[in-house]
CSV table of C-alpha atoms in Angstrom, one decimal:
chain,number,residue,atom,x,y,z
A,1,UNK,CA,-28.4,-2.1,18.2
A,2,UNK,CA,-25.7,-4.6,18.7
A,3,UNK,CA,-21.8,-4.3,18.2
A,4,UNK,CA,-20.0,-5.9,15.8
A,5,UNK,CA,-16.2,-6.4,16.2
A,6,UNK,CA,-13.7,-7.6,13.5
A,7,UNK,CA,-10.7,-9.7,14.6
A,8,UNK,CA,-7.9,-10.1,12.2
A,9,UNK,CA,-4.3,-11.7,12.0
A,10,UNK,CA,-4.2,-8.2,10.1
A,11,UNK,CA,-4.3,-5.0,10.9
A,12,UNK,CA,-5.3,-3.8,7.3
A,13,UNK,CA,-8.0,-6.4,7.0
A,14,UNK,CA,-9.6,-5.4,10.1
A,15,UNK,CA,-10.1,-1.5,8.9
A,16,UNK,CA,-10.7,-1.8,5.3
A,17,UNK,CA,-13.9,-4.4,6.9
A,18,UNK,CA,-14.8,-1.8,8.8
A,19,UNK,CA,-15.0,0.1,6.4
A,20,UNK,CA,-16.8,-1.7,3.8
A,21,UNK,CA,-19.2,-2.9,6.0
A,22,UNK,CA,-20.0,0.4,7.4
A,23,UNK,CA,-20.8,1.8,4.0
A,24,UNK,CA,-22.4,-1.8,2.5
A,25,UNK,CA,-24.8,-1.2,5.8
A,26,UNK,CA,-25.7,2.3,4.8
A,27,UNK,CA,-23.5,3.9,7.9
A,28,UNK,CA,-24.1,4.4,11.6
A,29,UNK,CA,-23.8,0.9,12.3
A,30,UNK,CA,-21.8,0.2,15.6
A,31,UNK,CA,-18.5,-2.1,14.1
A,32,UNK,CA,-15.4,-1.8,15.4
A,33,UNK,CA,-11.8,-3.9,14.3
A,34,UNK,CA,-9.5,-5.1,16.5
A,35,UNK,CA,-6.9,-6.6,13.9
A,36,UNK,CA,-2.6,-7.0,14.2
A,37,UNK,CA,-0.8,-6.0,17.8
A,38,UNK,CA,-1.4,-3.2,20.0
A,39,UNK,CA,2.2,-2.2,19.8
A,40,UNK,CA,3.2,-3.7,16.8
A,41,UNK,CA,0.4,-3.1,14.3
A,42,UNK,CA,1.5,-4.4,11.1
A,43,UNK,CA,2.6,-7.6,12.5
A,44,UNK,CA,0.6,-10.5,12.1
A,45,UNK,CA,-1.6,-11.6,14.9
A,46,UNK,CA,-4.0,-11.4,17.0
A,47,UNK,CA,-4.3,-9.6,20.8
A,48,UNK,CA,-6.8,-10.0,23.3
A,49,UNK,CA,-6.8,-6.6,25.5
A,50,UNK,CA,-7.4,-5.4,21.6
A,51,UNK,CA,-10.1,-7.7,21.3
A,52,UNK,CA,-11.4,-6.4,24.8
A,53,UNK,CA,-11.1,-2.6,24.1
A,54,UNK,CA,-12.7,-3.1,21.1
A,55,UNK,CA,-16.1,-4.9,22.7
A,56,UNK,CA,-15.9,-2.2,25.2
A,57,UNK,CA,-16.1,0.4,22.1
A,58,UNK,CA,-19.2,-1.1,21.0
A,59,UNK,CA,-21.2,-2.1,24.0
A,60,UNK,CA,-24.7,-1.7,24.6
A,61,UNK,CA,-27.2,-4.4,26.5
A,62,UNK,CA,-28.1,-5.8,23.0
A,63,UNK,CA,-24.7,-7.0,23.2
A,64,UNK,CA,-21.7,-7.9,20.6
A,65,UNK,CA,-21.0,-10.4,17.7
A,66,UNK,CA,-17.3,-11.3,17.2
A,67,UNK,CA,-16.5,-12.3,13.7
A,68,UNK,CA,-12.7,-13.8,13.1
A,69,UNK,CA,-10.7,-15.2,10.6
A,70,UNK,CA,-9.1,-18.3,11.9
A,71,UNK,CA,-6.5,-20.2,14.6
A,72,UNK,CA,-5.0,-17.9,17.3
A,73,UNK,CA,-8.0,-15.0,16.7
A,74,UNK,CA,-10.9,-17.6,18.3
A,75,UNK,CA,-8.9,-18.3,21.4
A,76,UNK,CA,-7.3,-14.3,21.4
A,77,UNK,CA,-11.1,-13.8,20.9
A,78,UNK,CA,-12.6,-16.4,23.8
A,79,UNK,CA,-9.8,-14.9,26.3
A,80,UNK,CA,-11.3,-11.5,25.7
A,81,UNK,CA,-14.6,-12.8,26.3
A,82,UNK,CA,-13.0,-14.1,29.6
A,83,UNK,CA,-11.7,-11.0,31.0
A,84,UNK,CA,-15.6,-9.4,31.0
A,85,UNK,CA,-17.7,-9.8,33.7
A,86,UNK,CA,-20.4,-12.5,33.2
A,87,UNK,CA,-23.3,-9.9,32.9
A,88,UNK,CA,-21.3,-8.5,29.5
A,89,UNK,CA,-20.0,-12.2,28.3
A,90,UNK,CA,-23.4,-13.6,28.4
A,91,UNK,CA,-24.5,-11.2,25.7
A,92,UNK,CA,-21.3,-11.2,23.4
A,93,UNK,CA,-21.0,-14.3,20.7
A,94,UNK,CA,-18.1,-15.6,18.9
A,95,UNK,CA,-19.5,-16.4,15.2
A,96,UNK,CA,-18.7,-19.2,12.9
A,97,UNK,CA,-19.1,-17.0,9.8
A,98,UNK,CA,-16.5,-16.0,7.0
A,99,UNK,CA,-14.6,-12.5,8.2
A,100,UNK,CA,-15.7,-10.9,5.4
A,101,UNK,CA,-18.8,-12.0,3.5
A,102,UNK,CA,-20.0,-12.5,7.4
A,103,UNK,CA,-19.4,-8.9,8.3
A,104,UNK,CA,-20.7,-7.4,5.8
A,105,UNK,CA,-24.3,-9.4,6.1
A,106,UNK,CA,-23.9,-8.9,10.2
A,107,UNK,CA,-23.7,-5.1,9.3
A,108,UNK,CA,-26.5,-5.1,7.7
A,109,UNK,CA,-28.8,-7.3,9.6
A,110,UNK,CA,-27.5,-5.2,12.9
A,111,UNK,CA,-28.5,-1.7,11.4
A,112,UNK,CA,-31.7,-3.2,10.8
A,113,UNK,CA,-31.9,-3.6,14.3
A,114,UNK,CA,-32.1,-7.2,14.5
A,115,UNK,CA,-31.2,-9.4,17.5
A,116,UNK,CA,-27.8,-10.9,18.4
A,117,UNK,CA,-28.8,-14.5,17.9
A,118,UNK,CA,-30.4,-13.5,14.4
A,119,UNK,CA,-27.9,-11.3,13.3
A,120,UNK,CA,-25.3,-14.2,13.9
A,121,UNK,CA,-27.6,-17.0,12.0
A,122,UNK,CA,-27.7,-14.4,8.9
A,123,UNK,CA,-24.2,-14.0,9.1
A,124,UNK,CA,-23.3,-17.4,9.3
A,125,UNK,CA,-25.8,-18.0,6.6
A,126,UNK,CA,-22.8,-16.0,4.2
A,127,UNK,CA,-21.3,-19.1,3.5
A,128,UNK,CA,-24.0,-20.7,1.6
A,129,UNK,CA,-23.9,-17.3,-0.8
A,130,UNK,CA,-23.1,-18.7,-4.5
A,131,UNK,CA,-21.2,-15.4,-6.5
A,132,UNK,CA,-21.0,-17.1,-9.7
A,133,UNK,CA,-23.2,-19.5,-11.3
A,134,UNK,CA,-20.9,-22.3,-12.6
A,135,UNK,CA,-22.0,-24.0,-15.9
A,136,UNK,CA,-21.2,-27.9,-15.0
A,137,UNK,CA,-18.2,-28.8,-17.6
A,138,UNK,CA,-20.4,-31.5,-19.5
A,139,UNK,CA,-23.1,-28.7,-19.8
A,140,UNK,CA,-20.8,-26.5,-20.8
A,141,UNK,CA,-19.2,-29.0,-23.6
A,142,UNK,CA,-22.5,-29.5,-25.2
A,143,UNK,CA,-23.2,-25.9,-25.7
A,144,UNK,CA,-20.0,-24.8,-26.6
A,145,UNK,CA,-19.8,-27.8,-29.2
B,1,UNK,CA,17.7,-24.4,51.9
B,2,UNK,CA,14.8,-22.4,51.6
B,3,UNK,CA,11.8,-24.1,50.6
B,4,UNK,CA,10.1,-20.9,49.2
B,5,UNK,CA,9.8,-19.0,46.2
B,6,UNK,CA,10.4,-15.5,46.2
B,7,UNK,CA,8.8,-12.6,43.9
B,8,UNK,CA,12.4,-12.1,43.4
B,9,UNK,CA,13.7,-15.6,42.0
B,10,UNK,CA,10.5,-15.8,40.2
B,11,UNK,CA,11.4,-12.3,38.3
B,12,UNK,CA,14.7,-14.1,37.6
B,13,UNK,CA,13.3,-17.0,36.4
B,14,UNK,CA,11.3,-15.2,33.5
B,15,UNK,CA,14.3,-13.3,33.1
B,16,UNK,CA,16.2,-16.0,32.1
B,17,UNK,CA,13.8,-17.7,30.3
B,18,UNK,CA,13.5,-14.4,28.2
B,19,UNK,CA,17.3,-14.8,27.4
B,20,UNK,CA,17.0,-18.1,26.6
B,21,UNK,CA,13.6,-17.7,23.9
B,22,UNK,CA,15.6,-15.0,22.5
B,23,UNK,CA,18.8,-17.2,22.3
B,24,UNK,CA,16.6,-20.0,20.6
B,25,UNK,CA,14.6,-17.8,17.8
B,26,UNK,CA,16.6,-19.6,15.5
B,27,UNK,CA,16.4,-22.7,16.3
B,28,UNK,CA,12.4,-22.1,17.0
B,29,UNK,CA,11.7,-21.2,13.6
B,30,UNK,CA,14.0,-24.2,12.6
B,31,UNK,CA,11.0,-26.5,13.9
B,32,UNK,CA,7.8,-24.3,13.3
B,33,UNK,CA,9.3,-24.1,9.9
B,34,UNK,CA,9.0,-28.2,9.4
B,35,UNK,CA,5.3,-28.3,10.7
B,36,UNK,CA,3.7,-25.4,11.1
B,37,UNK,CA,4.0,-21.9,9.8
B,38,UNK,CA,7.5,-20.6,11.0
B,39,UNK,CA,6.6,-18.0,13.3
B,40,UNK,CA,6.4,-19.3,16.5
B,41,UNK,CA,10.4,-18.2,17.0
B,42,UNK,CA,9.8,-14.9,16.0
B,43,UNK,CA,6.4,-14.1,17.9
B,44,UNK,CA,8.2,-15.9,21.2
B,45,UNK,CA,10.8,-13.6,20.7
B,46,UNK,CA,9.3,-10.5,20.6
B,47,UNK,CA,6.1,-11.8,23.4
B,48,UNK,CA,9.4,-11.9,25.8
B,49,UNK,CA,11.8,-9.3,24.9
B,50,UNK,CA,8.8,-7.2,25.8
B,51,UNK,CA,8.2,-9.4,29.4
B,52,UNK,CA,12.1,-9.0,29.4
B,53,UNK,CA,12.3,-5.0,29.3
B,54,UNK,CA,9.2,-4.6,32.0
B,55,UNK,CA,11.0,-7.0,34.6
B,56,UNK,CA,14.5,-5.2,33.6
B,57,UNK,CA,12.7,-2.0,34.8
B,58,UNK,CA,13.3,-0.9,38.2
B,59,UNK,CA,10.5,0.7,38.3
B,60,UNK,CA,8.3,-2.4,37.9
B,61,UNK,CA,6.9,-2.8,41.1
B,62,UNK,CA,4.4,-6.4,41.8
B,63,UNK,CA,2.2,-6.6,44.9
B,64,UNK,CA,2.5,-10.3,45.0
B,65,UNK,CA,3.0,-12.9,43.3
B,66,UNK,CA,-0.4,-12.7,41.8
B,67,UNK,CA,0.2,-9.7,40.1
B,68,UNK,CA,3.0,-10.5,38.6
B,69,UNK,CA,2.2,-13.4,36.9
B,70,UNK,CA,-0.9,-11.5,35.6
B,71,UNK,CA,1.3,-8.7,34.1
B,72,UNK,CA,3.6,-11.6,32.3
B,73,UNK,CA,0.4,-12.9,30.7
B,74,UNK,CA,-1.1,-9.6,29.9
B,75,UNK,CA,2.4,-8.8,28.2
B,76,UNK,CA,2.3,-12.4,26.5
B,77,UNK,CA,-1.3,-11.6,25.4
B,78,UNK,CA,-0.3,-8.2,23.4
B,79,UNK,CA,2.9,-9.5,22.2
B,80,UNK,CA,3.1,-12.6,20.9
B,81,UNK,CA,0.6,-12.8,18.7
B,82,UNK,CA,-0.5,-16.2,17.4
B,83,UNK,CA,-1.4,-18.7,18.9
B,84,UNK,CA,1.1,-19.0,21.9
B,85,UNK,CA,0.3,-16.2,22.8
B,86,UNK,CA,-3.6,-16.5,24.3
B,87,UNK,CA,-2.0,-19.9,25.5
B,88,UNK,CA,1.0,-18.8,27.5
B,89,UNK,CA,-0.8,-15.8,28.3
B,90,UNK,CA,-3.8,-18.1,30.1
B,91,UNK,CA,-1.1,-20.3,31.5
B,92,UNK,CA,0.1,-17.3,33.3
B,93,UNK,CA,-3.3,-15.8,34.2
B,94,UNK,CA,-4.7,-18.8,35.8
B,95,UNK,CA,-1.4,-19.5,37.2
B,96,UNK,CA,-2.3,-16.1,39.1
B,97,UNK,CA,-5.2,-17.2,40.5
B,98,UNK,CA,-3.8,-19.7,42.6
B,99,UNK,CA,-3.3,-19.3,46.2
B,100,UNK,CA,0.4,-18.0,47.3
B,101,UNK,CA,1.9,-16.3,50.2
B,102,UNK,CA,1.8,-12.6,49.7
B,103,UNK,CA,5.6,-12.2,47.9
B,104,UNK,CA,6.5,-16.3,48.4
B,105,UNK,CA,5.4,-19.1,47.1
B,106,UNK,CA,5.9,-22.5,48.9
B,107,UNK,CA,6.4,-25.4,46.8
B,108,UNK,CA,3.0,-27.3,47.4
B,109,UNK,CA,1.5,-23.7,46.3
B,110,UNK,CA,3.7,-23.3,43.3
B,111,UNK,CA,2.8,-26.8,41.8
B,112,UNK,CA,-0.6,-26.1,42.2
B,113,UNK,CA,-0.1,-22.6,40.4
B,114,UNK,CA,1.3,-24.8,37.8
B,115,UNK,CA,-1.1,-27.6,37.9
B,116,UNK,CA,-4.0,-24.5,37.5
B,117,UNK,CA,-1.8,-22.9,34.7
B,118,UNK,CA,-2.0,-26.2,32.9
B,119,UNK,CA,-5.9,-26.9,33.3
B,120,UNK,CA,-6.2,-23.2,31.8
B,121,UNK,CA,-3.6,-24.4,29.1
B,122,UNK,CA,-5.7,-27.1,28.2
B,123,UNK,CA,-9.0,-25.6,27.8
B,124,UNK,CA,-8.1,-22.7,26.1
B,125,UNK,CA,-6.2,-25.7,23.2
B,126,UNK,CA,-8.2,-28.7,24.0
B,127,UNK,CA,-5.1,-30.3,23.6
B,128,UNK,CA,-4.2,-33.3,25.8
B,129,UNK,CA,-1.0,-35.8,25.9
B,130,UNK,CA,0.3,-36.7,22.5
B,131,UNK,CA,-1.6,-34.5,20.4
B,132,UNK,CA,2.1,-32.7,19.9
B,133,UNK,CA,2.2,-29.6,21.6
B,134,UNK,CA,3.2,-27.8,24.7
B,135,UNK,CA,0.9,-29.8,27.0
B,136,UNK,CA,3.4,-32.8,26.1
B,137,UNK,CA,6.2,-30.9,28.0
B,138,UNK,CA,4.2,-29.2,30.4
B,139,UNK,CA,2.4,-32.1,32.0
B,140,UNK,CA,4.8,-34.5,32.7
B,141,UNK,CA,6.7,-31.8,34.2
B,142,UNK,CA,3.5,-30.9,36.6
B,143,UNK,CA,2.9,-34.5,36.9
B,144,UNK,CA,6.5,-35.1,38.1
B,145,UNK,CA,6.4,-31.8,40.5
B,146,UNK,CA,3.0,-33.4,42.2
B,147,UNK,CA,5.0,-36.6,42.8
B,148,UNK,CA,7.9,-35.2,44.3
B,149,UNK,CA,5.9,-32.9,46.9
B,150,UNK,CA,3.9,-36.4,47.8
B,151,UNK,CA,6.7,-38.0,48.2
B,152,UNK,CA,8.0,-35.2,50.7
B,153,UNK,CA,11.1,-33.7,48.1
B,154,UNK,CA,12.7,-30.9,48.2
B,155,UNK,CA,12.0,-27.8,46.0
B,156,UNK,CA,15.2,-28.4,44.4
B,157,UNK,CA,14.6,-32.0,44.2
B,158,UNK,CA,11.1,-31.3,42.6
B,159,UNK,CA,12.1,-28.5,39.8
B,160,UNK,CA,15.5,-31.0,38.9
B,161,UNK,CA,12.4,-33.8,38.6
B,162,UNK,CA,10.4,-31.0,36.4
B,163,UNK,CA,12.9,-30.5,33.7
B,164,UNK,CA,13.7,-33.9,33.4
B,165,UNK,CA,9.9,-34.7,33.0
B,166,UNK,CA,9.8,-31.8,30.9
B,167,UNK,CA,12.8,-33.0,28.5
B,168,UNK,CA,11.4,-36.2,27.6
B,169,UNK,CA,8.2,-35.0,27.1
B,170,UNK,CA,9.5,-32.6,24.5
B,171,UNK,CA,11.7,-35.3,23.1
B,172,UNK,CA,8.6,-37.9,22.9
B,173,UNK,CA,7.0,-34.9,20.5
B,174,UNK,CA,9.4,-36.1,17.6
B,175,UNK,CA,8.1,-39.6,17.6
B,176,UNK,CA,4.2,-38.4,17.7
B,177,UNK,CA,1.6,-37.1,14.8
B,178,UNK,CA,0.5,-34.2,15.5
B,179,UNK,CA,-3.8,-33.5,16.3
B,180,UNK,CA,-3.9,-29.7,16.8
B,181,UNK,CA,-2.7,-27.0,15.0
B,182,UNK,CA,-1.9,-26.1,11.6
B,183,UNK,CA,1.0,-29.0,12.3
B,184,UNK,CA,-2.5,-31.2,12.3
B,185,UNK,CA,-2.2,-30.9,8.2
B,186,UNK,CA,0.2,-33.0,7.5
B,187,UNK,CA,-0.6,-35.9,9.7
B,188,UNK,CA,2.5,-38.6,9.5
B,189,UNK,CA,4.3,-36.2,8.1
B,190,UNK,CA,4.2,-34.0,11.3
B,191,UNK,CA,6.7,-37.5,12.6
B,192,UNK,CA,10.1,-36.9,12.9
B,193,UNK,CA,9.8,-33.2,14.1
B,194,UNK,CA,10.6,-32.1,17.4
B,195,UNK,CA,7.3,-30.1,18.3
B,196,UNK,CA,8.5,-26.3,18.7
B,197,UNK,CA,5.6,-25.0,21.3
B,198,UNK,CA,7.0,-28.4,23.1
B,199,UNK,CA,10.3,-26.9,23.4
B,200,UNK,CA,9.4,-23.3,23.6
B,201,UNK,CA,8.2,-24.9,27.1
B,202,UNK,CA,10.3,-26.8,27.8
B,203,UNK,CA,12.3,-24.0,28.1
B,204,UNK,CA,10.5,-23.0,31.3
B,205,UNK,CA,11.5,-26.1,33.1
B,206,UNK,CA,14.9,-25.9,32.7
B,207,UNK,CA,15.6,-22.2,33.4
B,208,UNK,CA,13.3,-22.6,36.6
B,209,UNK,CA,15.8,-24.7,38.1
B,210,UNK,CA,18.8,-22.4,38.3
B,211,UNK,CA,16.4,-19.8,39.2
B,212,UNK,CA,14.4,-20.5,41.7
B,213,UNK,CA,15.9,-23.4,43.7
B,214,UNK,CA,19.1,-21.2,44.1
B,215,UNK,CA,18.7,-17.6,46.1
B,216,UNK,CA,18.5,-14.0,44.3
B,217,UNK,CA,22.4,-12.0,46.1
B,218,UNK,CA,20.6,-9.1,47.0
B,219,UNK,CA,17.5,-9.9,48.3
């Protein structure tokens, strides 16, 4: 099964992730956060010997998809990738989905024991979801009227 | 003179240049607050009181010069926090991967630890000249370092070449638009400001002067 690690600007959005990805996944899925400072937790940003130790936490062959929320957490989130040796960097991926719709469809797609590559395009994938169905306004005039 | 830098001055260099981020929060915020998203005096501040407090230790001990500009990174790396943080910390880390002398640096060796510092810089930002960030101070200032060792200059001659490079570099970040960063939003707006990540290097320039072209009394 791959590894999935969460990289926030915050601490608090990295867990509660976890969290709800876990459980949206049915448990047992390997996802571990990496969000706020090492020493300073609560503090906005991001830290890439976090990063690191948190790949490490998940590891396995099948290797790790990084999902992140945005500016310093891609290149916090590349340096980590940096400091592995190529064998392990070769099988991690940094995605281009959205944190949290992303993570939860990575958790899922990864406790089905899908691939790194596929997990990632399912994940990217998230940001075509729709959550509401929006009447378009002249539609909406029509019926209303 | 000596024409070599010692583990030593270079401690003393990042020492000051501690003091002097720490001095300058204010004034850091000042600008991030114009362009960007005000935090870049407060997460300097913090990235090097912590660099501060481990070179202040006496128990610090750095097998060469290598090592200690790896342990400044990795400090910069946990610290900071946004984005100056993966990019100083890479300046320093590839800046460690350049060839030195044990516990010296000679100057041709030190540019070049600067010159890969910057290349690491760069690829981690993709930022190049003008785009309004550090790279505006940082590669004049390698730029003018390079010409001054070819042109057979002193190490004093060359880090008093640096700054100045390194000042109107800065200074030339008020009268650009910024292309990277969240400073990238505002487009002409970003015009007028004095880039802060410009200055926060800038910075670096001028406190290496003192520090390393002058010797450390009880080494």
């Amino acid at each position: 099964m791959i590894g999935l690690v969460l990289v926030s600007h915050s601490r608090l959005i990295a867990d509660g992730l976890c969290q709800l990805a876990d459980q949206m996944a049915g448990g047992g899925v390997k996802i571990a956060p990496a969000g706020g400072l090492t020493d300073d937790p609560y503090t906005l940003g991001t830290d890439a010997a976090l990063i690191l130790e948190a790949i490490e936490s998940v590891w396995s062959e099948d290797g790790v998809l990084l999902l992140v929320d945005m500016g310093s957490a891609v290149m916090s989130a590349e340096m980590a990738l940096e400091f592995l040796p190529d064998e392990q960097r070769n099988r991690c991926l940094i995605s281009n989905a959205p944190l949290v719709e992303g993570a939860i469809v990575a958790a899922l797609h990864a406790g089905m024991g899908n691939r790194l590559h596929d997990v990632n395009a399912a994940a990217e994938d998230a940001l075509n979801a729709r959550k509401v169905e929006r009447v378009p306004e002249n539609v909406k005039d029509k019926t209303c009227g | 003179m000596a024409q070599e830098i010692t583990l030593g001055q270079l401690r003393r260099w990042l020492i000051l240049y501690a003091d002097r981020i720490i001095a300058e929060e204010e004034q850091l915020t000042r600008l991030d607050a114009a362009i960007g998203d005000a935090d870049h005096g407060v997460n300097m501040r913090r990235g090097l009181e912590k660099v501060r407090e481990r070179l202040l230790d006496e128990e610090t001990q750095y097998a060469d010069v290598g090592a200690f500009f790896r342990s400044i990174a990795m400090t910069l790396i946990s610290a900071v926090g946004g984005a100056a943080g993966p990019l100083y910390g890479t300046f320093f880390l590839r800046a460690a991967t350049s060839p030195h002398n044990g516990e010296r640096v000679d100057l041709p060796q030190f540019t070049r630890m600067l010159r890969f510092g910057l290349d690491g810089l760069q690829q981690r930002g993709k930022a190049h000249i003008n785009d309004k960030t550090m790279v505006d101070t940082i590669q004049p200032a390698v730029e003018a370092m390079e010409a001054a060792l070819a042109s057979g200059q002193s190490l004093a001659v060359a880090l008093a070449a640096a700054k100045q490079a390194a000042r109107l570099g800065m200074e030339h970040t008020i009268e650009i638009r910024a292309n990277k960063g969240r400073a990238s939003y505002l487009g002409d707006r970003s015009i007028g400001h004095q880039d802060p990540g410009a200055t926060s290097a800038y910075f670096l320039f001028e406190t290496a002067v003192v520090a390393l072209s002058t010797p450390v009394p009880k080494e």
